N, CA and C of each residue as an Amber inpcrd file, in Angstrom:
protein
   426
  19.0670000 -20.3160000 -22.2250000  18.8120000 -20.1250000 -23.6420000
  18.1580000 -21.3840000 -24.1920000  16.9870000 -21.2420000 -25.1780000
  16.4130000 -22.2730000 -26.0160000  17.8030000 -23.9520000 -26.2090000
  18.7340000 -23.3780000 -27.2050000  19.8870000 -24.1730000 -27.5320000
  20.5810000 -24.8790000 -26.7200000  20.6530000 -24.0180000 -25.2430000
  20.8760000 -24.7220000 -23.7580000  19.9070000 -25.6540000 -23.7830000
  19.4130000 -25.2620000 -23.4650000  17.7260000 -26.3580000 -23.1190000
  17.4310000 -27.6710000 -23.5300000  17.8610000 -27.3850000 -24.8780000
  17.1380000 -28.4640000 -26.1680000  18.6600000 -29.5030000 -25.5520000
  19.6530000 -28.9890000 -25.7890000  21.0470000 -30.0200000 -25.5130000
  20.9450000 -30.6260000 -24.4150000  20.4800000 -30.4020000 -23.1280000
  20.4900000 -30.5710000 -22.2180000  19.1770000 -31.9500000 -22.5310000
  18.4480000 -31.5600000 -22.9860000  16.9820000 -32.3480000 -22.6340000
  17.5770000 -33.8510000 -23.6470000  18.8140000 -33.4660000 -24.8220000
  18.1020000 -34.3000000 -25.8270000  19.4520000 -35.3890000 -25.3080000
  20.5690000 -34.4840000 -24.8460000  21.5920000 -35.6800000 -24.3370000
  21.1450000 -36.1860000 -22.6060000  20.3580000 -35.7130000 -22.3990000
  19.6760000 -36.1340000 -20.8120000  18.9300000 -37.8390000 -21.6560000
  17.8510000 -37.4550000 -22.6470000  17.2590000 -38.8750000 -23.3210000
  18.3900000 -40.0990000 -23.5630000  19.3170000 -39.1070000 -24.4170000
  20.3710000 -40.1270000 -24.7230000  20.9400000 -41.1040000 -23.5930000
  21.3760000 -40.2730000 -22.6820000  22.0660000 -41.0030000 -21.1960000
  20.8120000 -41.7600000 -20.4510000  19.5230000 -41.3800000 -20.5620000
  18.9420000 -42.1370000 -19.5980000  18.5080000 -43.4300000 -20.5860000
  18.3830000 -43.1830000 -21.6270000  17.8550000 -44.7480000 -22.5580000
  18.7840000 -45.3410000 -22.4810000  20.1270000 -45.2150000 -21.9980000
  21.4510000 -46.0000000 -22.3980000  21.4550000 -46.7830000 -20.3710000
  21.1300000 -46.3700000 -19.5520000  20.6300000 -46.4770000 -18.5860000
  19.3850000 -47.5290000 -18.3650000  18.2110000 -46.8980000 -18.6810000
  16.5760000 -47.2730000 -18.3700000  16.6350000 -48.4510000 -19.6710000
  17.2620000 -48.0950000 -20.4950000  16.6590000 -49.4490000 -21.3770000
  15.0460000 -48.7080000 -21.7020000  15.1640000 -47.4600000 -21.9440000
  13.5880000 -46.7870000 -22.7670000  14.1640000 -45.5100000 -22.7780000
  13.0870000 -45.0930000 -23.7090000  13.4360000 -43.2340000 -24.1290000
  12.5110000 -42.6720000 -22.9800000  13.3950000 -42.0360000 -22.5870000
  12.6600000 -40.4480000 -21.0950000  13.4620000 -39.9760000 -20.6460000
  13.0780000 -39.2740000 -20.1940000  13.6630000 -38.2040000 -19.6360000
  14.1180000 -38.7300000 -17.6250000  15.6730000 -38.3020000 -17.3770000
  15.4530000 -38.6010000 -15.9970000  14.5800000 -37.8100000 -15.0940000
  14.3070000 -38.2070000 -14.0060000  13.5730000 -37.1070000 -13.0410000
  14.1060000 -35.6930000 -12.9340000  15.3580000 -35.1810000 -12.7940000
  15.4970000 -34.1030000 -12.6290000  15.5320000 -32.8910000 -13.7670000
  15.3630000 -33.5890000 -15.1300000  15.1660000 -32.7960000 -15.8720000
  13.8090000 -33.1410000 -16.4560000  13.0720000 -34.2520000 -15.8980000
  11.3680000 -34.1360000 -16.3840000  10.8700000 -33.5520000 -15.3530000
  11.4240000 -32.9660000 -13.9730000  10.7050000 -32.0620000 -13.1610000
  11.2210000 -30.7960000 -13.8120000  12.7400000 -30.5050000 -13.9990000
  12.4960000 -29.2210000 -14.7610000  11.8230000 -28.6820000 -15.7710000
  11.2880000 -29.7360000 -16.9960000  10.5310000 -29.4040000 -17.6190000
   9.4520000 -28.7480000 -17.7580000   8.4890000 -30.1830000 -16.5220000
   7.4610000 -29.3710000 -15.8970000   6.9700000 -28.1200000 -15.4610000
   8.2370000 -27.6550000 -14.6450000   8.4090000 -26.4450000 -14.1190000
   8.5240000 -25.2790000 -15.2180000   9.0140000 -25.7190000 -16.2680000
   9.3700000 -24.5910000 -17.4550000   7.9330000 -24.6980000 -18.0760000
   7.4360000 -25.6320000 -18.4440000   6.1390000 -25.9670000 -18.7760000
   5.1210000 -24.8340000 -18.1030000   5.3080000 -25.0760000 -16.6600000
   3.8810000 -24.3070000 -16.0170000   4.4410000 -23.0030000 -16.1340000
   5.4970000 -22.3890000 -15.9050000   5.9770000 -21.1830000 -16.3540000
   5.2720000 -20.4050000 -17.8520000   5.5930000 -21.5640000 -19.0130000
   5.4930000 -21.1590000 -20.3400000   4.0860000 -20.7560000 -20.0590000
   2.8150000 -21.5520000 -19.8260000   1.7200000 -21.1100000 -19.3800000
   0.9240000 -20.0940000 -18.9700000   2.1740000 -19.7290000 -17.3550000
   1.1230000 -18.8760000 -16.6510000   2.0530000 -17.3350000 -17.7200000
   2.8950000 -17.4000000 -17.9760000   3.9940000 -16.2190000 -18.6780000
   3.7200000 -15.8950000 -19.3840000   3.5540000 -16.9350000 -21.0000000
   3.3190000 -16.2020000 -22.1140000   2.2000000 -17.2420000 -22.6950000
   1.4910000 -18.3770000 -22.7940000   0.8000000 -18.5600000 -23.5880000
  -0.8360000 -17.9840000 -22.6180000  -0.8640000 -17.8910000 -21.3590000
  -2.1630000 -17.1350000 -20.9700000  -2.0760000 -15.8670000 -20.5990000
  -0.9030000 -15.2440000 -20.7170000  -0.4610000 -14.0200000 -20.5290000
  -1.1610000 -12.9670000 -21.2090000  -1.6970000 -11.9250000 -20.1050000
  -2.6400000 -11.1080000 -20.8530000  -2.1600000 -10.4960000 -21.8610000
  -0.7500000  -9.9510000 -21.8760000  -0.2270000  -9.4550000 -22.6290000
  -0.4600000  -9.8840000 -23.9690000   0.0810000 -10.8860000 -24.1190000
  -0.4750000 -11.3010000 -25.4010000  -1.5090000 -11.9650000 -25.9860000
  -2.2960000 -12.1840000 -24.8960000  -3.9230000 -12.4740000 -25.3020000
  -4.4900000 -11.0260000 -26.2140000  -3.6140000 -10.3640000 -25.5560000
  -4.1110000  -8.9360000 -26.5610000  -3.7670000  -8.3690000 -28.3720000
  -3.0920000  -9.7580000 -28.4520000  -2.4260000  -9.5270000 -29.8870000
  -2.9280000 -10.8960000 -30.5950000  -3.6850000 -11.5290000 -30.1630000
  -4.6880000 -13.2090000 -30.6360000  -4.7580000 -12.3290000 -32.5240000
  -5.2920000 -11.5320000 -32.0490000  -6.0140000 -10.9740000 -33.6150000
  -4.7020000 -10.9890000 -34.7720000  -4.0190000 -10.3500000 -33.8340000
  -2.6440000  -9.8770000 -35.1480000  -2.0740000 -11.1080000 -35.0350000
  -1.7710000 -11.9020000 -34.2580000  -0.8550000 -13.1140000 -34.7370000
  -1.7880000 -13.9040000 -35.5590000  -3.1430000 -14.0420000 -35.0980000
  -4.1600000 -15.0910000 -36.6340000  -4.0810000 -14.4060000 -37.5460000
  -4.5010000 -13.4790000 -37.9580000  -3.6450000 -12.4140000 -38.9740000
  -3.0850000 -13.0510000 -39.9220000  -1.7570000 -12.5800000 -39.2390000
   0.0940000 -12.9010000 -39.3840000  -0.7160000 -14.0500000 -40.1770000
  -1.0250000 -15.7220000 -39.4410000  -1.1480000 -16.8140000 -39.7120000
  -1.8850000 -17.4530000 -41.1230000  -2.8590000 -16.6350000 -40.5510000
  -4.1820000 -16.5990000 -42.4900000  -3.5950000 -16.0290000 -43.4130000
  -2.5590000 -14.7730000 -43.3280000  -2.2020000 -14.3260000 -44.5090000
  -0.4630000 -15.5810000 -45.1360000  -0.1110000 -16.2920000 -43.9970000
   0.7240000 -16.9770000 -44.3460000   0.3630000 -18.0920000 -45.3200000
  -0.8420000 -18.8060000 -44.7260000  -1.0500000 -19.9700000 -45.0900000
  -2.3800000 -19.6660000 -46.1400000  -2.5410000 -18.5910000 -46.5940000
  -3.5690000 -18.1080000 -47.8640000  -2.4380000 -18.2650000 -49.0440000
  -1.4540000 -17.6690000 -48.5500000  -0.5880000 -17.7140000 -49.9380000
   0.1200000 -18.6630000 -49.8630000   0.5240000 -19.7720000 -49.1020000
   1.0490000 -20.2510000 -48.9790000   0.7750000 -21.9220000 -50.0620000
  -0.5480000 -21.7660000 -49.5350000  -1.4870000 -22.3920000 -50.2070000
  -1.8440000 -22.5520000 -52.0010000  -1.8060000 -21.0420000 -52.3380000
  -2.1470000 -20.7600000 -53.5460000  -0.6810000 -21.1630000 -54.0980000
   0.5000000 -20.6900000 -53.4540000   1.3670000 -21.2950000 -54.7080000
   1.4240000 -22.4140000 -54.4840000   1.6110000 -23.1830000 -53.6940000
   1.8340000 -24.5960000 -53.4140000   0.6360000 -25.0930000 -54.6330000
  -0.3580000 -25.0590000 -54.7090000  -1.5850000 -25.1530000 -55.5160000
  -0.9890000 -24.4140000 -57.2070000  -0.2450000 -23.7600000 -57.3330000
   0.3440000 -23.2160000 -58.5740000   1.3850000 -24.0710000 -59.2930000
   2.2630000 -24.9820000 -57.9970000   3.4810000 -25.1560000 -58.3120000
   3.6130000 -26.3380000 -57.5600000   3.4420000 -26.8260000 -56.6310000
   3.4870000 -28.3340000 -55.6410000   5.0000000 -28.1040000 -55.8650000
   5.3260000 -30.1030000 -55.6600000   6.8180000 -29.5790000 -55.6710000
   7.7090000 -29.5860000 -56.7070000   7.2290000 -28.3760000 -57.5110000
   8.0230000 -27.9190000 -58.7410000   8.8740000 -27.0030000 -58.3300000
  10.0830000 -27.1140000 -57.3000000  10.9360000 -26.1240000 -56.6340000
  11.0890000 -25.0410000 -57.4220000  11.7400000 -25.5020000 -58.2990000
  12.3910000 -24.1160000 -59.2420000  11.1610000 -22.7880000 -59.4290000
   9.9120000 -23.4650000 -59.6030000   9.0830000 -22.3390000 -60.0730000
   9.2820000 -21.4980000 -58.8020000   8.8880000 -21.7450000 -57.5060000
   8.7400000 -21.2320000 -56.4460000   9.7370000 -19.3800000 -56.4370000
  10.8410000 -19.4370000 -57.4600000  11.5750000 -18.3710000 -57.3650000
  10.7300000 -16.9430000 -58.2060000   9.8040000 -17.7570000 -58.8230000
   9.3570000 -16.9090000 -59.7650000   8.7050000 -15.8170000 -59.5210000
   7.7800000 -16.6890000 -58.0400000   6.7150000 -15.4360000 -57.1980000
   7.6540000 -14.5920000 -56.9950000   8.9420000 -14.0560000 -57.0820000
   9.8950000 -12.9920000 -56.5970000   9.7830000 -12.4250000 -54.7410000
   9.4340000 -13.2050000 -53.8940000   9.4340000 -12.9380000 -52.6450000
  10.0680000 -13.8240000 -51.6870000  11.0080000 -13.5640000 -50.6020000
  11.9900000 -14.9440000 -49.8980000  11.2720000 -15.5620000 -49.3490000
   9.8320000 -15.1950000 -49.0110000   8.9590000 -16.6780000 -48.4440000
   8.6800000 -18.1600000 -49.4180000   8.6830000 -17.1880000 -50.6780000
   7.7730000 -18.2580000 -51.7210000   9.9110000 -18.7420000 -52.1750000
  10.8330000 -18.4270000 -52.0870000  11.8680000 -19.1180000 -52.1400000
  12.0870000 -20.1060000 -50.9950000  12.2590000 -19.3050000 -49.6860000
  12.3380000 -20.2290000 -48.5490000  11.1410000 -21.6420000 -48.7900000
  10.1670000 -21.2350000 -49.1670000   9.2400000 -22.1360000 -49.1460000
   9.4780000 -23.6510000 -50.2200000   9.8200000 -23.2690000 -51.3580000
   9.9990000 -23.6880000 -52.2970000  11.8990000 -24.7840000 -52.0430000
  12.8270000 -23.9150000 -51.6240000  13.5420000 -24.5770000 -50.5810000
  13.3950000 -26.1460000 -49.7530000  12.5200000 -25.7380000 -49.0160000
  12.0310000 -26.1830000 -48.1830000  11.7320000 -27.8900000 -48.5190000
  10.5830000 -27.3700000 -49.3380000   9.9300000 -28.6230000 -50.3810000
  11.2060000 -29.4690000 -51.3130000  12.3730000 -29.1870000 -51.9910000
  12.9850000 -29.3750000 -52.2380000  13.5300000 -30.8220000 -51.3680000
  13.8170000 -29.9030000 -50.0900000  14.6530000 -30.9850000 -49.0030000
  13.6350000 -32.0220000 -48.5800000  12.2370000 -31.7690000 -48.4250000
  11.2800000 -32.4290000 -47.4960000  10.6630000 -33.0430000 -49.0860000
  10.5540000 -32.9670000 -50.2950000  10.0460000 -34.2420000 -51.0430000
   9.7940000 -35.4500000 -50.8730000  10.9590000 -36.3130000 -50.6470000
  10.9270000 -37.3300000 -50.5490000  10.5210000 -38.2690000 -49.6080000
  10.6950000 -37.4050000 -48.1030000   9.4820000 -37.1430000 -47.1500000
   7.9710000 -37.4790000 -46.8360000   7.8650000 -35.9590000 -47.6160000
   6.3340000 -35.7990000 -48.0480000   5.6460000 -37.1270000 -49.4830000
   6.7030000 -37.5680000 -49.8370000   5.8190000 -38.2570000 -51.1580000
   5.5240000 -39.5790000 -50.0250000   5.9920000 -39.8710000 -49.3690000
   6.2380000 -41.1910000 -48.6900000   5.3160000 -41.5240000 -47.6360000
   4.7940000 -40.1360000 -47.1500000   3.9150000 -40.4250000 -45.5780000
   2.7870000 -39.5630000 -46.1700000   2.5780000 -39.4910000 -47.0440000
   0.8460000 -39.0900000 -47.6850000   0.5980000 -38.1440000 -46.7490000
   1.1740000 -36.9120000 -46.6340000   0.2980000 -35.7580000 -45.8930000
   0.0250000 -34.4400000 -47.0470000  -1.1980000 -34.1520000 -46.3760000
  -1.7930000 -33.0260000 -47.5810000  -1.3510000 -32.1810000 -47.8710000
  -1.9030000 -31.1370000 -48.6380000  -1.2060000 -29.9180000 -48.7550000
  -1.0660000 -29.2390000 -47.7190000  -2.3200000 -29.2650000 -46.9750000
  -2.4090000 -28.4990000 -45.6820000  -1.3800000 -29.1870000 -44.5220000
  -1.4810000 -30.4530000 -45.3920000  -0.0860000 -30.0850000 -43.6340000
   1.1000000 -29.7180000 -43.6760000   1.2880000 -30.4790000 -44.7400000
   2.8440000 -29.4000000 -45.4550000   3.0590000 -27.9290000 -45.1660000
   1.8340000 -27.2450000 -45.8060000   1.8840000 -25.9060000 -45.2160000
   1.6970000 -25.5550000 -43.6410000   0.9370000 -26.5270000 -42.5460000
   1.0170000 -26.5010000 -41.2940000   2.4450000 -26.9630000 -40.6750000
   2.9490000 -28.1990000 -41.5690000   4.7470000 -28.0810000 -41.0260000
   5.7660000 -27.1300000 -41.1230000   5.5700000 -26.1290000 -42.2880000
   6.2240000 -25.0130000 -42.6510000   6.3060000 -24.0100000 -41.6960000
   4.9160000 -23.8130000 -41.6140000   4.7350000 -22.1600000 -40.7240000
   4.6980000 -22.8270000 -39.7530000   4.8140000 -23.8100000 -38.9930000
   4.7790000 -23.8690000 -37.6250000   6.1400000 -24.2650000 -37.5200000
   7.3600000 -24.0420000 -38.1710000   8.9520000 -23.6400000 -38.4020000
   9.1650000 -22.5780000 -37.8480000   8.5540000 -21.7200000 -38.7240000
   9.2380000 -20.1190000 -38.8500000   9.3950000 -19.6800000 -37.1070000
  10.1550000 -18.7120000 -37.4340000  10.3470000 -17.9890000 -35.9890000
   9.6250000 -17.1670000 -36.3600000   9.1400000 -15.9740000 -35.3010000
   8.2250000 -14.6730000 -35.0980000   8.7530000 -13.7520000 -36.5620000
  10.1460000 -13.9930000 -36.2600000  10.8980000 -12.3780000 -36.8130000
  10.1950000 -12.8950000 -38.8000000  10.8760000 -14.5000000 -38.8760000
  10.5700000 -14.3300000 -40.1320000   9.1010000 -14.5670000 -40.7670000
   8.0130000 -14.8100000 -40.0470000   6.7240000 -14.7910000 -40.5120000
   6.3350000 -13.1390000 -40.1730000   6.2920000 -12.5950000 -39.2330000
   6.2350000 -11.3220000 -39.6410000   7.1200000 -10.4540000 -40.7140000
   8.3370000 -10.6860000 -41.4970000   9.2590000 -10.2200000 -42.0820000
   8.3020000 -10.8450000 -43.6790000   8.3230000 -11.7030000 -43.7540000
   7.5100000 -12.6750000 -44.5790000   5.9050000 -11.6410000 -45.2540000
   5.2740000 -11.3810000 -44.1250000   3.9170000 -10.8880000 -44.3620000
   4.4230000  -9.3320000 -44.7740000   4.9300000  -8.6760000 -44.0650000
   5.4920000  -7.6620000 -44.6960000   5.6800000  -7.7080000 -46.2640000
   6.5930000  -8.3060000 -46.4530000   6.9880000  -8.2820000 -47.8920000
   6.2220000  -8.5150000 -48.6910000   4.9970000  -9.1310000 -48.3860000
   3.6930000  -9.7960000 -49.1120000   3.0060000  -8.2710000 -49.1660000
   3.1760000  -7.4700000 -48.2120000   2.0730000  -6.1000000 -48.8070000
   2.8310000  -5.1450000 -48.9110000   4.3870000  -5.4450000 -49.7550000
   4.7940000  -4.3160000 -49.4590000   5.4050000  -4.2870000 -50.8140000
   4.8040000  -3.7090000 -52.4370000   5.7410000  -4.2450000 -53.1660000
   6.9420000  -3.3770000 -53.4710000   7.3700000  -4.5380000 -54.5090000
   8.9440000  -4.5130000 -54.7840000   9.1580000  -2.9030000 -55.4020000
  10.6570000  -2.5650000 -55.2440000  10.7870000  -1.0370000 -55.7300000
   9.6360000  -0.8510000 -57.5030000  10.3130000  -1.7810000 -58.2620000
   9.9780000  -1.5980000 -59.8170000   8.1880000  -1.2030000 -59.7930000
   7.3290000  -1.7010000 -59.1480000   6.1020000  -1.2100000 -58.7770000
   6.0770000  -0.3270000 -58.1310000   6.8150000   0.9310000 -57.4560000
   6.7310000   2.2160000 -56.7550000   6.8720000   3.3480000 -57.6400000
């Protein structure tokens, strides 16, 4: 499991810097990496399978970071407004900015990356759950 993985890799750093006197990884879990690495590769990021869905996930992506954009551009980090768009992206989003302010005021990154740190968060379920709700409106408009 992911949560396996990450624990394993991040208390493997811990024990070997306390060791090596530097941050890395020991050999047997920077060869497993590797190995998960060339896996991730030949499996799913060149995987025909989903070379066949390139279109719908840029999609997914442009329609995230179109709106994502415009309110951020409506509202920056004026959290509270963020509830107003009435949709849990533009809350989650608005959220988000809340916690990461002080952050973001400090290391001068643009709008665009803000919005590139965001969506490159989300899991599958909630950027597709997300775009949904963006073309799908609320009952009071039906």
């Amino acid at each position: 499991k992911n949560g396996e993985m990450i624990d394993t890799m991040v208390k493997d750093v811990i024990t070997n810097a306390g060791i090596r006197g530097m941050i890395g990884f020991s050999d047997p879990v920077y060869e497993a990496m590797l190995s998960l690495h060339k896996f991730n590769i030949s499996r799913i990021y060149t995987s025909s399978h989903l070379v066949n869905y390139h279109q719908y996930i840029e999609r997914i992506i442009r329609t995230l970071w179109h709106y994502l954009s415009e309110i951020f551009d409506r509202h920056g980090f004026d959290t509270e407004k963020y509830a107003s768009e009435k949709t849990t992206l533009a809350g989650e989003f608005g959220h988000y900015l809340g916690k990461m302010k002080t952050f973001y005021m400090t290391v001068e990154k643009s709008h665009e990356n803000i919005i590139q740190d965001y969506v490159s968060g989300m899991t599958d379920t909630f950027a597709i759950d997300s775009v949904k709700e963006l073309f799908n409106p609320p009952e009071q408009f039906r």
